[in-house]
mmCIF file of C-alpha atoms in Angstrom:
data_model
loop_
_atom_site.group_PDB
_atom_site.id
_atom_site.type_symbol
_atom_site.label_atom_id
_atom_site.label_comp_id
_atom_site.label_asym_id
_atom_site.label_seq_id
_atom_site.Cartn_x
_atom_site.Cartn_y
_atom_site.Cartn_z
ATOM 1 C CA MET V 1 96.380 -2.473 7.617
ATOM 2 C CA TYR V 2 95.129 -2.346 11.218
ATOM 3 C CA TYR V 3 91.478 -2.223 12.430
ATOM 4 C CA SER V 4 90.086 -1.786 15.829
ATOM 5 C CA GLU V 5 87.871 -4.597 17.477
ATOM 6 C CA ILE V 6 85.854 -4.418 20.561
ATOM 7 C CA VAL V 7 87.669 -6.926 22.969
ATOM 8 C CA ALA V 8 85.445 -6.255 25.851
ATOM 9 C CA THR V 9 82.949 -3.800 27.440
ATOM 10 C CA GLY V 10 81.783 -2.703 30.938
ATOM 11 C CA GLY V 11 78.985 -0.823 32.471
ATOM 12 C CA PHE V 12 78.088 0.386 35.793
ATOM 13 C CA VAL V 13 75.143 2.608 37.307
ATOM 14 C CA PRO V 14 74.712 3.641 40.969
ATOM 15 C CA GLU V 15 72.513 1.620 43.326
ATOM 16 C CA ARG V 16 69.898 4.495 44.046
ATOM 17 C CA VAL V 17 66.961 4.258 41.782
ATOM 18 C CA VAL V 18 64.958 7.703 41.238
ATOM 19 C CA PRO V 19 61.616 7.014 40.008
ATOM 20 C CA ASN V 20 59.533 9.732 38.191
ATOM 21 C CA ASP V 21 57.332 10.527 40.974
ATOM 22 C CA PHE V 22 60.359 11.949 42.874
ATOM 23 C CA PHE V 23 59.588 15.004 40.777
ATOM 24 C CA ASN V 24 56.027 15.337 41.866
ATOM 25 C CA TYR V 25 57.060 18.397 43.747
ATOM 26 C CA LEU V 26 57.778 20.139 40.118
ATOM 27 C CA VAL V 27 54.681 18.853 38.180
ATOM 28 C CA GLU V 28 51.447 17.163 39.022
ATOM 29 C CA ASP V 29 51.495 13.324 38.178
ATOM 30 C CA ALA V 30 55.308 13.458 37.215
ATOM 31 C CA ASP V 31 55.409 9.854 36.128
ATOM 32 C CA GLU V 32 52.656 10.425 33.296
ATOM 33 C CA TRP V 33 54.242 13.859 32.510
ATOM 34 C CA ILE V 34 57.760 12.612 32.068
ATOM 35 C CA ARG V 35 57.098 9.270 30.386
ATOM 36 C CA SER V 36 54.712 10.873 27.714
ATOM 37 C CA ARG V 37 57.484 13.590 26.824
ATOM 38 C CA THR V 38 60.551 11.532 27.192
ATOM 39 C CA GLY V 39 59.946 7.746 27.622
ATOM 40 C CA ILE V 40 61.892 7.897 30.942
ATOM 41 C CA GLY V 41 60.582 6.002 33.558
ATOM 42 C CA GLU V 42 63.408 6.105 36.215
ATOM 43 C CA ARG V 43 67.082 6.894 36.499
ATOM 44 C CA ARG V 44 70.110 6.410 38.939
ATOM 45 C CA PHE V 45 71.563 8.964 40.937
ATOM 46 C CA VAL V 46 74.984 8.519 42.957
ATOM 47 C CA ALA V 47 75.549 9.001 46.591
ATOM 48 C CA PRO V 48 76.865 12.331 47.867
ATOM 49 C CA ASP V 49 80.432 10.933 48.296
ATOM 50 C CA VAL V 50 80.523 9.376 44.833
ATOM 51 C CA ALA V 51 82.207 10.911 41.848
ATOM 52 C CA THR V 52 82.503 10.463 38.056
ATOM 53 C CA SER V 53 85.874 8.612 38.574
ATOM 54 C CA ASP V 54 84.183 5.961 41.006
ATOM 55 C CA LEU V 55 81.640 5.075 38.182
ATOM 56 C CA ALA V 56 84.308 4.911 35.458
ATOM 57 C CA THR V 57 86.582 2.835 37.624
ATOM 58 C CA GLU V 58 83.965 0.191 38.118
ATOM 59 C CA ALA V 59 83.078 0.141 34.389
ATOM 60 C CA ALA V 60 86.577 -0.230 33.555
ATOM 61 C CA ARG V 61 87.248 -3.179 36.019
ATOM 62 C CA ARG V 62 84.212 -4.918 34.439
ATOM 63 C CA ALA V 63 85.639 -4.475 31.019
ATOM 64 C CA LEU V 64 89.017 -5.803 31.997
ATOM 65 C CA GLU V 65 87.246 -8.756 33.736
ATOM 66 C CA MET V 66 85.320 -9.597 30.519
ATOM 67 C CA ALA V 67 88.581 -9.417 28.503
ATOM 68 C CA GLY V 68 90.654 -11.525 31.063
ATOM 69 C CA MET V 69 93.213 -8.798 30.623
ATOM 70 C CA PRO V 70 95.414 -7.099 33.368
ATOM 71 C CA ALA V 71 95.213 -3.435 33.516
ATOM 72 C CA ASP V 72 98.959 -3.048 32.884
ATOM 73 C CA GLU V 73 98.413 -4.312 29.193
ATOM 74 C CA LEU V 74 96.586 -0.921 28.423
ATOM 75 C CA ASP V 75 98.424 1.483 26.295
ATOM 76 C CA CYS V 76 95.869 4.364 26.649
ATOM 77 C CA ILE V 77 92.760 5.247 28.776
ATOM 78 C CA ILE V 78 90.304 8.005 27.588
ATOM 79 C CA VAL V 79 87.471 9.066 29.672
ATOM 80 C CA ALA V 80 84.812 11.136 27.918
ATOM 81 C CA THR V 81 83.056 13.228 30.434
ATOM 82 C CA SER V 82 81.620 16.832 31.114
ATOM 83 C CA THR V 83 81.269 16.170 34.859
ATOM 84 C CA PRO V 84 84.901 15.419 35.837
ATOM 85 C CA ASP V 85 85.897 14.959 39.420
ATOM 86 C CA MET V 86 87.525 18.463 39.283
ATOM 87 C CA ILE V 87 88.649 20.830 36.758
ATOM 88 C CA LEU V 88 92.173 19.273 37.114
ATOM 89 C CA PRO V 89 93.833 16.725 37.018
ATOM 90 C CA SER V 90 92.044 14.518 34.407
ATOM 91 C CA THR V 91 89.509 12.087 35.684
ATOM 92 C CA ALA V 92 91.311 9.383 33.415
ATOM 93 C CA CYS V 93 94.544 9.630 35.620
ATOM 94 C CA MET V 94 92.487 8.873 38.654
ATOM 95 C CA VAL V 95 90.957 5.879 36.982
ATOM 96 C CA GLN V 96 94.481 4.880 35.919
ATOM 97 C CA LYS V 97 95.517 4.812 39.358
ATOM 98 C CA ASN V 98 92.397 2.988 40.671
ATOM 99 C CA ILE V 99 92.788 -0.088 38.386
ATOM 100 C CA GLY V 100 96.464 -0.034 38.172
ATOM 101 C CA ALA V 101 97.139 0.636 34.566
ATOM 102 C CA GLY V 102 100.804 1.735 35.056
ATOM 103 C CA ASN V 103 101.846 1.449 31.508
ATOM 104 C CA ALA V 104 99.108 3.575 29.987
ATOM 105 C CA PHE V 105 98.762 7.207 29.300
ATOM 106 C CA ALA V 106 95.509 8.782 30.262
ATOM 107 C CA PHE V 107 93.417 11.833 29.427
ATOM 108 C CA ASP V 108 89.807 13.298 29.499
ATOM 109 C CA MET V 109 87.800 14.242 26.551
ATOM 110 C CA ASN V 110 84.866 16.609 26.717
ATOM 111 C CA ALA V 111 82.201 16.480 23.867
ATOM 112 C CA VAL V 112 79.390 16.445 26.215
ATOM 113 C CA CYS V 113 76.892 13.661 25.167
ATOM 114 C CA SER V 114 78.744 12.841 21.951
ATOM 115 C CA GLY V 115 81.762 12.247 24.104
ATOM 116 C CA PHE V 116 81.946 8.424 23.867
ATOM 117 C CA VAL V 117 81.766 8.409 20.084
ATOM 118 C CA TYR V 118 84.397 11.107 19.966
ATOM 119 C CA ALA V 119 86.584 8.972 22.105
ATOM 120 C CA VAL V 120 86.136 5.864 19.997
ATOM 121 C CA GLU V 121 86.991 7.693 17.019
ATOM 122 C CA THR V 122 90.308 8.841 18.854
ATOM 123 C CA ALA V 123 91.120 5.428 20.132
ATOM 124 C CA ASP V 124 90.411 3.808 16.765
ATOM 125 C CA ASN V 125 92.819 6.264 14.975
ATOM 126 C CA PHE V 126 95.547 5.469 17.812
ATOM 127 C CA ILE V 127 95.353 1.868 16.868
ATOM 128 C CA ARG V 128 95.151 2.190 13.058
ATOM 129 C CA SER V 129 98.369 4.193 13.388
ATOM 130 C CA GLY V 130 100.147 0.953 14.516
ATOM 131 C CA LYS V 131 101.544 2.619 17.587
ATOM 132 C CA TYR V 132 99.203 1.323 20.098
ATOM 133 C CA ARG V 133 97.533 -2.111 20.554
ATOM 134 C CA ARG V 134 94.999 -1.682 23.329
ATOM 135 C CA VAL V 135 92.946 1.386 24.163
ATOM 136 C CA MET V 136 90.176 1.748 26.834
ATOM 137 C CA VAL V 137 87.507 4.102 26.330
ATOM 138 C CA ILE V 138 85.222 5.208 29.166
ATOM 139 C CA GLY V 139 82.182 7.440 28.913
ATOM 140 C CA ALA V 140 81.121 8.420 32.613
ATOM 141 C CA ASP V 141 78.906 11.312 33.816
ATOM 142 C CA THR V 142 77.232 12.294 37.215
ATOM 143 C CA TYR V 143 74.813 14.973 35.851
ATOM 144 C CA SER V 144 72.809 14.706 39.291
ATOM 145 C CA LYS V 145 75.664 16.756 40.674
ATOM 146 C CA ILE V 146 75.085 19.796 38.153
ATOM 147 C CA LEU V 147 71.375 19.840 37.742
ATOM 148 C CA ASP V 148 69.029 22.612 38.762
ATOM 149 C CA PHE V 149 66.172 20.704 40.482
ATOM 150 C CA ASP V 150 63.815 23.676 40.262
ATOM 151 C CA ASP V 151 64.058 23.288 36.363
ATOM 152 C CA LYS V 152 61.477 20.744 35.270
ATOM 153 C CA GLY V 153 62.795 21.097 31.650
ATOM 154 C CA THR V 154 66.216 19.430 32.376
ATOM 155 C CA CYS V 155 66.450 17.757 35.813
ATOM 156 C CA PRO V 156 63.955 14.861 35.053
ATOM 157 C CA LEU V 157 65.950 13.880 32.098
ATOM 158 C CA PHE V 158 69.323 12.883 33.425
ATOM 159 C CA GLY V 159 70.892 10.169 35.330
ATOM 160 C CA ASP V 160 74.441 8.837 36.337
ATOM 161 C CA GLY V 161 76.414 6.028 34.897
ATOM 162 C CA ALA V 162 79.553 4.833 33.201
ATOM 163 C CA GLY V 163 80.053 2.590 30.133
ATOM 164 C CA ALA V 164 83.400 1.416 28.771
ATOM 165 C CA LEU V 165 84.986 -0.674 26.110
ATOM 166 C CA ILE V 166 88.548 -1.915 25.156
ATOM 167 C CA LEU V 167 89.683 -1.659 21.685
ATOM 168 C CA GLY V 168 92.306 -4.012 20.380
ATOM 169 C CA ARG V 169 94.399 -4.147 17.107
ATOM 170 C CA THR V 170 93.288 -6.741 14.479
ATOM 171 C CA GLU V 171 94.383 -7.261 10.890
ATOM 172 C CA GLU V 172 90.844 -8.751 10.107
ATOM 173 C CA LYS V 173 88.433 -6.426 8.384
ATOM 174 C CA LYS V 174 86.054 -6.214 11.438
ATOM 175 C CA GLY V 175 85.520 -3.983 14.478
ATOM 176 C CA ILE V 176 85.189 -0.220 13.578
ATOM 177 C CA LEU V 177 84.727 0.009 9.737
ATOM 178 C CA GLN V 178 83.847 3.539 9.498
ATOM 179 C CA SER V 179 83.290 6.645 11.812
ATOM 180 C CA VAL V 180 82.598 10.169 11.489
ATOM 181 C CA VAL V 181 82.560 12.860 14.094
ATOM 182 C CA ARG V 182 81.351 16.698 13.533
ATOM 183 C CA SER V 183 80.780 19.878 15.346
ATOM 184 C CA ASP V 184 79.007 23.199 15.045
ATOM 185 C CA GLY V 185 80.316 25.684 17.451
ATOM 186 C CA GLY V 186 77.610 28.225 16.365
ATOM 187 C CA GLY V 187 75.236 26.354 18.684
ATOM 188 C CA TRP V 188 77.329 26.207 21.769
ATOM 189 C CA GLU V 189 75.058 28.337 23.763
ATOM 190 C CA LEU V 190 72.170 25.798 23.561
ATOM 191 C CA ILE V 191 73.756 23.321 26.093
ATOM 192 C CA GLN V 192 76.072 24.761 28.802
ATOM 193 C CA VAL V 193 76.870 25.261 32.595
ATOM 194 C CA PRO V 194 77.369 29.189 32.484
ATOM 195 C CA SER V 195 79.603 29.459 35.498
ATOM 196 C CA SER V 196 81.963 26.649 35.563
ATOM 197 C CA GLY V 197 85.326 27.965 34.087
ATOM 198 C CA SER V 198 87.488 30.945 33.192
ATOM 199 C CA ARG V 199 84.795 32.890 31.534
ATOM 200 C CA SER V 200 82.633 33.108 34.485
ATOM 201 C CA PRO V 201 84.253 31.361 37.676
ATOM 202 C CA VAL V 202 81.992 29.963 40.332
ATOM 203 C CA THR V 203 81.164 32.767 42.995
ATOM 204 C CA ALA V 204 78.628 33.192 45.654
ATOM 205 C CA GLU V 205 76.661 35.390 43.189
ATOM 206 C CA THR V 206 76.731 32.823 40.299
ATOM 207 C CA ILE V 207 75.669 30.133 42.868
ATOM 208 C CA ALA V 208 72.699 32.221 43.992
ATOM 209 C CA ALA V 209 71.652 32.711 40.297
ATOM 210 C CA ARG V 210 72.165 29.017 39.736
ATOM 211 C CA GLU V 211 74.583 29.804 36.804
ATOM 212 C CA ASN V 212 76.645 26.859 38.078
ATOM 213 C CA THR V 213 73.992 24.376 36.960
ATOM 214 C CA PHE V 214 73.130 22.669 33.638
ATOM 215 C CA LYS V 215 71.164 24.738 31.074
ATOM 216 C CA MET V 216 69.470 23.517 27.850
ATOM 217 C CA ALA V 217 67.270 24.936 25.177
ATOM 218 C CA GLY V 218 65.125 21.900 24.825
ATOM 219 C CA LYS V 219 63.132 22.665 21.647
ATOM 220 C CA GLN V 220 66.285 23.662 19.604
ATOM 221 C CA VAL V 221 68.141 20.714 20.744
ATOM 222 C CA PHE V 222 65.364 18.502 19.684
ATOM 223 C CA VAL V 223 65.282 20.083 16.189
ATOM 224 C CA PHE V 224 69.203 19.824 16.132
ATOM 225 C CA ALA V 225 69.032 16.165 16.982
ATOM 226 C CA THR V 226 66.460 15.231 14.535
ATOM 227 C CA ASP V 227 68.529 16.983 11.831
ATOM 228 C CA VAL V 228 71.907 15.285 12.538
ATOM 229 C CA ILE V 229 70.797 11.817 13.269
ATOM 230 C CA PRO V 230 69.797 11.023 9.661
ATOM 231 C CA ARG V 231 72.864 12.619 8.428
ATOM 232 C CA ILE V 232 75.107 10.487 10.741
ATOM 233 C CA ILE V 233 73.412 7.353 9.336
ATOM 234 C CA ALA V 234 73.916 8.558 5.665
ATOM 235 C CA ASP V 235 77.506 9.669 6.248
ATOM 236 C CA VAL V 236 78.672 6.471 7.968
ATOM 237 C CA THR V 237 76.792 4.062 5.806
ATOM 238 C CA GLY V 238 77.897 6.047 2.611
ATOM 239 C CA GLY V 239 81.437 5.927 3.867
ATOM 240 C CA ALA V 240 81.514 2.309 4.520
ATOM 241 C CA GLY V 241 79.589 1.393 1.159
ATOM 242 C CA ILE V 242 76.781 -0.429 2.625
ATOM 243 C CA GLU V 243 72.967 0.057 2.445
ATOM 244 C CA VAL V 244 71.082 1.324 5.465
ATOM 245 C CA GLY V 245 69.058 -1.938 5.602
ATOM 246 C CA GLU V 246 72.283 -3.771 6.154
ATOM 247 C CA ILE V 247 72.547 -2.374 9.704
ATOM 248 C CA ASP V 248 71.350 -5.014 12.364
ATOM 249 C CA TYR V 249 71.028 -2.438 15.298
ATOM 250 C CA ILE V 250 71.543 1.265 16.039
ATOM 251 C CA ILE V 251 72.675 2.372 19.466
ATOM 252 C CA PRO V 252 71.598 6.114 19.581
ATOM 253 C CA HIS V 253 72.527 8.464 22.379
ATOM 254 C CA GLN V 254 69.750 7.813 25.024
ATOM 255 C CA ALA V 255 68.153 11.311 25.163
ATOM 256 C CA ASN V 256 64.404 11.136 24.375
ATOM 257 C CA VAL V 257 62.335 8.361 22.917
ATOM 258 C CA ARG V 258 60.409 11.011 20.921
ATOM 259 C CA ILE V 259 63.600 11.665 18.910
ATOM 260 C CA ILE V 260 64.008 7.887 18.150
ATOM 261 C CA ASP V 261 60.328 7.690 17.086
ATOM 262 C CA PHE V 262 60.917 10.742 14.724
ATOM 263 C CA ILE V 263 63.985 9.161 13.130
ATOM 264 C CA SER V 264 62.440 5.762 12.851
ATOM 265 C CA LYS V 265 59.664 7.250 10.688
ATOM 266 C CA LYS V 266 61.997 9.527 8.828
ATOM 267 C CA THR V 267 64.529 6.825 7.810
ATOM 268 C CA GLY V 268 62.074 3.953 7.485
ATOM 269 C CA LEU V 269 64.150 2.002 10.083
ATOM 270 C CA GLY V 270 61.840 -0.082 12.306
ATOM 271 C CA LYS V 271 62.002 1.027 16.015
ATOM 272 C CA GLU V 272 62.962 -2.667 16.947
ATOM 273 C CA ARG V 273 66.505 -1.996 15.510
ATOM 274 C CA PHE V 274 67.067 0.891 18.087
ATOM 275 C CA LEU V 275 68.517 -0.520 21.195
ATOM 276 C CA LEU V 276 67.274 1.485 24.202
ATOM 277 C CA ASN V 277 67.602 1.608 28.008
ATOM 278 C CA LEU V 278 66.698 5.269 28.513
ATOM 279 C CA HIS V 279 63.328 4.086 30.186
ATOM 280 C CA ARG V 280 65.547 2.668 33.116
ATOM 281 C CA TYR V 281 68.627 4.974 33.029
ATOM 282 C CA GLY V 282 67.475 8.368 31.496
ATOM 283 C CA ASN V 283 70.015 10.365 29.686
ATOM 284 C CA THR V 284 73.481 9.443 31.242
ATOM 285 C CA ALA V 285 75.215 11.784 28.870
ATOM 286 C CA ALA V 286 78.703 10.298 27.775
ATOM 287 C CA ALA V 287 77.977 7.217 29.389
ATOM 288 C CA SER V 288 74.691 6.193 27.523
ATOM 289 C CA VAL V 289 76.012 4.495 24.271
ATOM 290 C CA GLY V 290 78.445 2.523 26.234
ATOM 291 C CA LEU V 291 75.931 1.418 28.708
ATOM 292 C CA VAL V 292 73.549 0.165 25.995
ATOM 293 C CA LEU V 293 76.468 -1.499 24.209
ATOM 294 C CA ASP V 294 77.553 -3.439 27.214
ATOM 295 C CA GLU V 295 74.070 -4.445 28.176
ATOM 296 C CA ASN V 296 73.323 -5.844 24.627
ATOM 297 C CA LEU V 297 76.590 -7.754 24.312
ATOM 298 C CA ARG V 298 76.138 -9.422 27.728
ATOM 299 C CA ASN V 299 72.546 -10.371 27.085
ATOM 300 C CA GLY V 300 73.426 -11.846 23.652
ATOM 301 C CA THR V 301 71.255 -9.386 21.667
ATOM 302 C CA ILE V 302 74.470 -8.441 19.639
ATOM 303 C CA ARG V 303 76.081 -11.399 18.075
ATOM 304 C CA PRO V 304 79.237 -12.080 16.086
ATOM 305 C CA GLY V 305 78.991 -10.773 12.436
ATOM 306 C CA GLN V 306 76.281 -8.219 13.093
ATOM 307 C CA LEU V 307 76.584 -4.609 12.030
ATOM 308 C CA VAL V 308 75.979 -1.969 14.686
ATOM 309 C CA LEU V 309 76.007 1.667 14.320
ATOM 310 C CA MET V 310 76.541 3.689 17.562
ATOM 311 C CA MET V 311 75.640 7.486 17.452
ATOM 312 C CA GLY V 312 76.061 10.336 19.777
ATOM 313 C CA PHE V 313 74.911 14.075 19.636
ATOM 314 C CA GLY V 314 74.934 16.864 22.380
ATOM 315 C CA GLY V 315 76.512 20.037 23.510
ATOM 316 C CA GLY V 316 79.027 21.905 21.346
ATOM 317 C CA LEU V 317 76.957 21.259 19.135
ATOM 318 C CA SER V 318 78.625 17.842 18.523
ATOM 319 C CA TRP V 319 77.543 14.687 16.847
ATOM 320 C CA GLY V 320 79.066 11.483 15.400
ATOM 321 C CA GLY V 321 78.688 7.885 14.691
ATOM 322 C CA ALA V 322 80.895 4.656 14.491
ATOM 323 C CA LEU V 323 79.795 1.593 12.201
ATOM 324 C CA ILE V 324 81.064 -1.657 13.973
ATOM 325 C CA ARG V 325 81.100 -5.262 12.642
ATOM 326 C CA PHE V 326 81.183 -7.679 15.526
#
């Protein structure tokens, strides 16, 4: 029986730091207003000529460097993103070219902010099948490209970034022990870019109406998140046959610190077990979980033998989690 272990990770964010006071044009004392509601202090935005594939490529290169592995040893590259460079071809194929992974097959996956966890689930099953040995997963997004900067309910929340990991085959019982992914299409309208595809192609009229920008029903999404996160914890730990208290750390999707506060109280898990970086990067969508994972492996917070639960939730509606033994 095969398992998928994390061989290496990589993360990358743009150089440009955008502090909360950037949004003073929207609301008085934007820093206090944003921090008190979300816990976010700053975020990173890409330059105009930088795309999602550029961030994903750098995160991929850093993961390969940590692994000491040439790119041609990869069997597969999955890029989770809802802000691809273009509607076609896949951003993953661009990354494949950039890193020289000539032996891999590559494709994109869109589960919005759950994308990284969905991609990890997919990669894990590829490896468990016995057909593939090494799969790279990248979560990357550039939401600064699709935000409505007149919408104070959404534009201060997001930042740009990329997080990557490489899964490798092992026969030891470690790595990904249990995972779950779910969706509820009944809530698809809560998070969307209305004019961005075949239903409503981008036109001068939709641009004028700002229908080509990100829309979110914030209050309903908050209720959704606080409902599904405890379910993710229960489903994954129950499936793995462990107690919640055995988890060393939880890496949640980095959306809002108020969600984490609520979940900490509801589950009885101390907030110190939740690894966060949203105060520095905001919500980086599919990149957020991978960025936190990379950061905390490199700084030594996550150590061999520990149990870590990664969780994502977002548009679709979608959610999921993966329990990992390091």
